Amino acid sequence: MLEKKVETFNMNRVIEDFEEMSRNADQVQIQTLKDILLKNHSAIYLKNFGINGTTTDPEAFKALVPLVTDFELEPYIQRMVDGDTSPILTGRPVPAISLSSGTSQGRPKFVPFTDELMENTIQLFRTAFAFRNREFPIDDNGRALQFIFSSKQYTSTGGVPVGTATTNVYRNPNFKSGMRSIQSLCCSPDEVIFSPDVHQALYCHLLSGILFRHQVQYVFASFAHGLVHAFRTFEQVWEEIVADIKEGVLTSRITVPSVRSAMSKLLRPNPELADTFRTKCLSLSNWYGLIPALFPNAKYVYGIMTGSMEPYVKKLRHYAGELPLVSHDYGSSEGWIAANVTPRLSPEEATFAVVPNLGYFEFLPVSETEKEPVGLTDVKIGEEYEVVITNYAGLYRYKLGDVVRIIGFYNKTPQLKFICRRNLILSINIDKNTERDLQLSVESAAKRLSEEKIEVIDFSSHVDVTTEPGHYVIFWEVSGETEEDVLQDCCNCLDKGFIDAGYMSSRKCKTIGALELRVVERGTFRKVQEHFLGLGSSAGQFKMPRCVKPSNGKVLKILCENAVSRFFSTAFD
Ligand code: AMP
């Protein structure tokens, strides 16, 4: 694939384009569906449902094509992975397949990646950057400290490149020019992004950031988890970084030859920088304000901080000090959906405006009474919906599994808030708890812990039905030692934190057993992450599974084997 010339960036024009598109969101949707159907009219999948080159009308499309999930599409996508080049889901064979994180199901799933998805990615980055830059302008020739990792791309037995969506994006020849056009060039050399070892890559990202510390304009990772993980690692390795800079010699822990050679080219003995950097680190109290201390010209910290990333915001704020936290946009391996056009809003308030030419969007009401999805401009403020996406990459009326709430409209396009993954994660009988419910319960119980100046580093859960009656198990990794009675209080608080009527009544009549809190050893969640990286998830796209299903025996084993103490709730005794 040849590198395309990316247009030079004109902030006002990009904003005006979005204004215009959002004013005509309904028309843009009709046109987008038409384009998608015309482009892919030869796809076997569409033909099977009676769509031919003349069906472009939304009503006809919806009448013929059913709503699906990844489950129904799997056999089609598998044929593509196996190298069948007939037009299966798309008019043309796809250049690559993405592995979506799929951590909630315990296995990665495949989705098609196409040139149009790449173009959408660049369009979305430019739109979001334009709105961000209007609020927080960055200096010319600046750089971004980006914790990005391209995991390995492999070739399927059918000859198709397979990698995570971010990997497919970073490896695309248009990525670098796209980033350059929005003044977001990475501090690290490409070899670091493409390093086969993510631990070495992270160290080198941190080191490169320090070497370019005055140029760094913002700090980014796709997910807040990645940012927190990076700076927690910094706390452990900073002295090694000081030594590298002082001597101009890279630590022996970097062994990947391409990374070593690229990083060595950046290093010269610089005792002065080593000294300033060391003094800065020593002057901080408990690492508060670490990011602005290291990067004096940084304007903001950027990454997904909403939804399942909320639990990391507190720690991120600690590292960011006074710097604004700007929420990264809303999308998935399946395609981008919405951009943050109001970047001044805090992570708790962040909303995303749907970009109406990225796909044809429908919204399936979550309320149990309504079953029909509504169109983009027909959603109602305050209501919650599951997102249904039809895009250029062979997904037609695909239920994404995410629940969003409509907060308002930006011109005619909805502004939404990400709520949670749709799947119920904790349910034994009539109880229904989502990832969000778990998060809220953990948040309230963690307050008891914070009185002891201890934090919850990470958490997950499991439904244990091997006991009679079944009960919820919550796994916690915490940042320090504390009295047993504090943890017992936390356990009771977790139990009380699930306020779903089905759960509370089942607990009262003991058809659900006492909630169990298992505290795991420090570093356990890191082991869980490593397990997923080994399966092909990328470090940048990683999301901690908030519920471990029995089918995910390996993760359950890691969590159970590393449990150091157990508490059973007495809240309903
Ligand atoms: P992946 O499957 O790795 O491509 O991850 C995509 C998923 O990440 C989406 O379906 C959402 O559940 C979640 N996600 C993406 N963007 C956001 C966001 N801005 N806020 C919260 N969750 C998000």
Short mmCIF file of N, CA, C and O in Angstrom, two decimals, residues 12 21 54 62 82 104 112 138 182 217 260 262 281 302 410 458:
data_model
loop_
_atom_site.label_atom_id
_atom_site.label_comp_id
_atom_site.label_asym_id
_atom_site.label_seq_id
_atom_site.Cartn_x
_atom_site.Cartn_y
_atom_site.Cartn_z
N ASN A 12 -9.42 25.36 11.39
CA ASN A 12 -10.75 25.96 11.21
C ASN A 12 -11.55 25.20 10.17
O ASN A 12 -12.76 25.03 10.29
N MET A 21 -21.31 18.86 8.67
CA MET A 21 -21.78 17.48 8.66
C MET A 21 -22.78 17.24 9.79
O MET A 21 -23.78 16.56 9.61
N THR A 54 -29.16 -2.02 -6.33
CA THR A 54 -30.15 -0.93 -6.36
C THR A 54 -30.76 -0.63 -4.99
O THR A 54 -31.46 0.37 -4.84
N LYS A 62 -33.14 -2.00 6.25
CA LYS A 62 -33.47 -2.51 7.59
C LYS A 62 -34.48 -3.67 7.51
O LYS A 62 -34.47 -4.57 8.34
N ASP A 82 -9.37 -17.60 6.59
CA ASP A 82 -8.83 -18.78 5.93
C ASP A 82 -8.36 -18.53 4.49
O ASP A 82 -7.97 -19.46 3.79
N SER A 104 -13.81 -9.44 27.56
CA SER A 104 -14.97 -9.80 28.36
C SER A 104 -15.42 -11.23 28.06
O SER A 104 -15.95 -11.90 28.92
N PRO A 112 -13.10 -7.47 10.37
CA PRO A 112 -12.35 -7.03 9.18
C PRO A 112 -11.74 -5.63 9.37
O PRO A 112 -12.33 -4.79 10.04
N ILE A 138 -1.19 23.64 20.87
CA ILE A 138 0.16 23.14 21.14
C ILE A 138 1.16 23.86 20.24
O ILE A 138 0.79 24.44 19.22
N ILE A 182 -0.92 16.37 12.34
CA ILE A 182 -1.55 16.99 13.51
C ILE A 182 -0.52 17.17 14.64
O ILE A 182 -0.86 17.11 15.82
N GLN A 217 4.23 17.94 24.18
CA GLN A 217 3.07 18.82 24.24
C GLN A 217 1.87 18.16 24.92
O GLN A 217 1.01 18.80 25.46
N ARG A 260 17.54 -1.38 20.73
CA ARG A 260 18.81 -0.93 21.31
C ARG A 260 19.52 0.04 20.37
O ARG A 260 19.95 1.11 20.77
N ALA A 262 18.25 1.78 17.83
CA ALA A 262 17.53 3.04 17.60
C ALA A 262 17.63 3.95 18.83
O ALA A 262 17.84 5.17 18.70
N CYS A 281 12.47 14.64 40.27
CA CYS A 281 11.82 13.45 40.82
C CYS A 281 11.87 13.49 42.35
O CYS A 281 10.88 13.19 43.01
N TYR A 302 -4.03 12.75 27.67
CA TYR A 302 -5.09 12.35 26.75
C TYR A 302 -5.21 10.83 26.68
O TYR A 302 -4.20 10.12 26.56
N TYR A 410 -25.36 17.83 19.22
CA TYR A 410 -24.43 18.84 18.69
C TYR A 410 -24.95 19.11 17.29
O TYR A 410 -24.86 18.24 16.43
N ASP A 458 -6.34 -2.55 41.25
CA ASP A 458 -7.17 -3.11 40.18
C ASP A 458 -8.13 -4.12 40.79
O ASP A 458 -7.95 -4.54 41.94
#
